[in-house]
PDB file of C-alpha atoms in Angstrom:
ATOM      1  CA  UNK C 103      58.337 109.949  68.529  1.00 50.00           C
ATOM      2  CA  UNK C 104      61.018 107.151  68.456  1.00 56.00           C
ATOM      3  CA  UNK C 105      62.355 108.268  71.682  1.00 61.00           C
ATOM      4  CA  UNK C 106      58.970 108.039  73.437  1.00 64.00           C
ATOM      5  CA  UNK C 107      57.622 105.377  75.903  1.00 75.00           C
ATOM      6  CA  UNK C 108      54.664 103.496  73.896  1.00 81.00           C
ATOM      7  CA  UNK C 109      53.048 103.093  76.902  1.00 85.00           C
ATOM      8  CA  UNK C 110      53.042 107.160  77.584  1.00 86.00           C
ATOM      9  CA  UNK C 111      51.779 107.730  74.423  1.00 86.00           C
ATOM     10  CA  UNK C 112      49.205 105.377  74.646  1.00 89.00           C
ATOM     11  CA  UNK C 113      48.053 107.283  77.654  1.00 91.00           C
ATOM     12  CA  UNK C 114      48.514 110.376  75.592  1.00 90.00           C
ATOM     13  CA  UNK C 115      46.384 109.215  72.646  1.00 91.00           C
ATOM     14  CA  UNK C 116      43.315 107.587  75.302  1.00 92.00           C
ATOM     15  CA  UNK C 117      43.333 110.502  76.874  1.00 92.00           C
ATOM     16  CA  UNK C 118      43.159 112.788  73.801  1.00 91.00           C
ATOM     17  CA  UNK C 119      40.119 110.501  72.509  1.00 92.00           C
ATOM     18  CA  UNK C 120      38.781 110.804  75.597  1.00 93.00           C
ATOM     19  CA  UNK C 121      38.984 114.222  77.008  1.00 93.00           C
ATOM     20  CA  UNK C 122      39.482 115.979  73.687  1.00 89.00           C
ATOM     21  CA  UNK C 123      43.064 117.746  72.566  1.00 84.00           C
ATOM     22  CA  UNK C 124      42.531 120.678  74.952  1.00 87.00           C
ATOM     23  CA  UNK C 125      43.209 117.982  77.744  1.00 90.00           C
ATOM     24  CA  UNK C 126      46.824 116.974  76.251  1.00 89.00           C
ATOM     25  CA  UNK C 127      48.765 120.133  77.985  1.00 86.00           C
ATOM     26  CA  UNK C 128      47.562 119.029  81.762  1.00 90.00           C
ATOM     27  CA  UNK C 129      47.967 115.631  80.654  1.00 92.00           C
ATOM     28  CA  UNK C 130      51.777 116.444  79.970  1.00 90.00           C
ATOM     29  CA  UNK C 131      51.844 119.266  83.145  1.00 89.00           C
ATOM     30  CA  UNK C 132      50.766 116.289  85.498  1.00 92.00           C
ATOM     31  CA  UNK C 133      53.756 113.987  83.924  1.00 90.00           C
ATOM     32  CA  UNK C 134      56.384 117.239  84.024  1.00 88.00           C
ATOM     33  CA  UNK C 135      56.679 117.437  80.689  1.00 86.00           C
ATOM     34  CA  UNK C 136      56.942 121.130  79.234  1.00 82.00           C
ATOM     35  CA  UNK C 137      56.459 122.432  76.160  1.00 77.00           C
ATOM     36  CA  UNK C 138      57.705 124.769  74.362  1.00 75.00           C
ATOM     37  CA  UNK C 139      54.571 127.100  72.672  1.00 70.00           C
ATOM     38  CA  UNK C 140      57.276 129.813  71.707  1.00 75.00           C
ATOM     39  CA  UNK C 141      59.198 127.097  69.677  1.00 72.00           C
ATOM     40  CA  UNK C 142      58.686 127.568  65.638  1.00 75.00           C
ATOM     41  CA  UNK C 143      56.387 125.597  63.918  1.00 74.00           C
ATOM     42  CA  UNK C 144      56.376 124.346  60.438  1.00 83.00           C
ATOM     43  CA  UNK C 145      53.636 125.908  58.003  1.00 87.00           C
ATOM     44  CA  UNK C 146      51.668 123.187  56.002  1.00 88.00           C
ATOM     45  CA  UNK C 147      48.346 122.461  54.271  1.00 90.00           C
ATOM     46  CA  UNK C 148      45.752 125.015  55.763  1.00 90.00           C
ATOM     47  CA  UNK C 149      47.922 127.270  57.151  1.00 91.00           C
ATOM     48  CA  UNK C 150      47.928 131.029  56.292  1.00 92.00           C
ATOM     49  CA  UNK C 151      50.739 132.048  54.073  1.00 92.00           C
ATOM     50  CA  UNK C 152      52.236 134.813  56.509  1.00 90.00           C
ATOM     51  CA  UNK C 153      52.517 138.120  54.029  1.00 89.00           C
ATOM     52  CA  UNK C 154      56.213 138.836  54.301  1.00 89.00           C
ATOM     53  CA  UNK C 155      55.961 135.071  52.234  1.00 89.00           C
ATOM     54  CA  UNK C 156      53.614 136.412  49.976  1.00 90.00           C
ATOM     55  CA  UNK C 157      55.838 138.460  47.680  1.00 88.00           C
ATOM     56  CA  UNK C 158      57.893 135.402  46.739  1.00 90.00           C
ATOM     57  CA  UNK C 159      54.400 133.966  45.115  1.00 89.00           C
ATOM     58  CA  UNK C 160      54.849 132.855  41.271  1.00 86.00           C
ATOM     59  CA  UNK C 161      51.946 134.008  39.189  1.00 84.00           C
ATOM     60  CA  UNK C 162      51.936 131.631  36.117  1.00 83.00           C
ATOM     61  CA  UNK C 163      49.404 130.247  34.177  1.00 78.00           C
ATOM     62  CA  UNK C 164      52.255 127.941  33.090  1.00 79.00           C
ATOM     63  CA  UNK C 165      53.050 126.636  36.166  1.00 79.00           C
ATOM     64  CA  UNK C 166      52.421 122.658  36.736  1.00 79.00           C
ATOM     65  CA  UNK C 167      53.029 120.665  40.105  1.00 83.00           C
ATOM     66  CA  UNK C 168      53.491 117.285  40.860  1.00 83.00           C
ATOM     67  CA  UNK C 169      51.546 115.455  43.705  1.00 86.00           C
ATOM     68  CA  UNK C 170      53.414 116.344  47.315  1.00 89.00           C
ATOM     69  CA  UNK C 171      54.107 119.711  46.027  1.00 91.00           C
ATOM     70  CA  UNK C 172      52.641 122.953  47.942  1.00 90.00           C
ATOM     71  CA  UNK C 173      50.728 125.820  46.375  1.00 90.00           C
ATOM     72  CA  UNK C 174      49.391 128.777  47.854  1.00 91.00           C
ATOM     73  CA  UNK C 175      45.155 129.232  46.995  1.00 89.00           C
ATOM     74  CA  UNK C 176      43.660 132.672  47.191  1.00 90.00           C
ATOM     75  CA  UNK C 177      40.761 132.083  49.142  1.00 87.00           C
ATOM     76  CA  UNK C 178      38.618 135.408  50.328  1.00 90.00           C
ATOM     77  CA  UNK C 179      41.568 137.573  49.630  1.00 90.00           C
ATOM     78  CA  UNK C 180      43.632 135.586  52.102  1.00 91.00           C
ATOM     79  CA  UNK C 181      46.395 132.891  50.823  1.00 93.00           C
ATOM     80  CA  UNK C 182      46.100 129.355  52.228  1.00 94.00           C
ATOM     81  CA  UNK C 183      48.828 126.542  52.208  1.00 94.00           C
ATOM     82  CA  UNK C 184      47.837 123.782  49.978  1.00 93.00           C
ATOM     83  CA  UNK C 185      49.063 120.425  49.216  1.00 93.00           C
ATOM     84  CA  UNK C 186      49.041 118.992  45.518  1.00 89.00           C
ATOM     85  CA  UNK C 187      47.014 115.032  45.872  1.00 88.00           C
ATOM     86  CA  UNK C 188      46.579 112.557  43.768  1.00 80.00           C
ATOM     87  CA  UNK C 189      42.755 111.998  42.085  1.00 77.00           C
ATOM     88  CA  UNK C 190      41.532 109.022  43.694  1.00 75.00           C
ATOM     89  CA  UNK C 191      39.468 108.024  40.961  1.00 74.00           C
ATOM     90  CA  UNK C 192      42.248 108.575  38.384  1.00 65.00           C
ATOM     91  CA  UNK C 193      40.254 110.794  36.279  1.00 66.00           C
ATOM     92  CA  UNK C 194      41.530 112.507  33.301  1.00 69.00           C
ATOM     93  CA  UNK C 195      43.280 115.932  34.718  1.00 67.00           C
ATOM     94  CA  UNK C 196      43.288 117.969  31.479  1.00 69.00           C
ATOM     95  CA  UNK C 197      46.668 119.026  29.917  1.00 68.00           C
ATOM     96  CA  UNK C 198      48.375 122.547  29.784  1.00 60.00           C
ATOM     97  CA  UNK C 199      46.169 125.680  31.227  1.00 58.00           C
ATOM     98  CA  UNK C 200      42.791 123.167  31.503  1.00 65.00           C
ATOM     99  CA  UNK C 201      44.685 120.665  33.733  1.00 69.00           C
ATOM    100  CA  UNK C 202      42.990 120.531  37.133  1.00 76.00           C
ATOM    101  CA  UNK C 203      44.133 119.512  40.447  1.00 79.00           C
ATOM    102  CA  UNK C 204      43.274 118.208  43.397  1.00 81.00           C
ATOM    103  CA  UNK C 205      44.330 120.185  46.829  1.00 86.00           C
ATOM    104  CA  UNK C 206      44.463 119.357  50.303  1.00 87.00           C
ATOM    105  CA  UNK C 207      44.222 121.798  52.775  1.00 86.00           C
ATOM    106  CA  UNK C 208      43.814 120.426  55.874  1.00 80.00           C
TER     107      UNK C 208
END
């Protein structure tokens, strides 16, 4: 967003709080500014994990991660994107197989 007039995307952002997101595509269609919906987009936190991905899964009860890492959660037989966070009360995580962590995924 570096390259972006601040006062267009303060115009962008009032009328997203105003209007609601589904207004943001005529906002940028009145302006002539196209976009690109067949352009990839990069999976994160929430996201399905699309099945050819799904075979690459490592099933270990030894596994650890770090906060920032991702980890897919099998939630209703479907696998979700999820983002290793830090406790924000700092309470004790548990060590080895009882350690617990905290996931975002959204």
């Amino acid at each position: 967003l570096f390259d972006v007039d601040s006062f267009l995307l303060e115009a962008l952002l009032r009328c997203a709080f105003k209007d609601g997101p589904e207004a943001i595509p005529s906002f940028l269609e009145k302006r002539d500014i196209q976009v690109d919906t067949l352009a990839p987009r990069h999976l994160g936190p929430g996201d399905m994990l699309p099945e050819d991905l799904q075979e690459h899964l490592v099933w270990s009860m030894h596994a650890t991660f770090g906060e920032g890492e991702n980890a897919a959660i099998l939630h209703k037989d479907v696998f979700i994107i999820a983002e290793v966070s830090k406790w924000v009360d700092q309470k004790q995580v548990g060590d080895g197989l009882s350690r617990s962590y905290l996931m975002r995924i959204s």
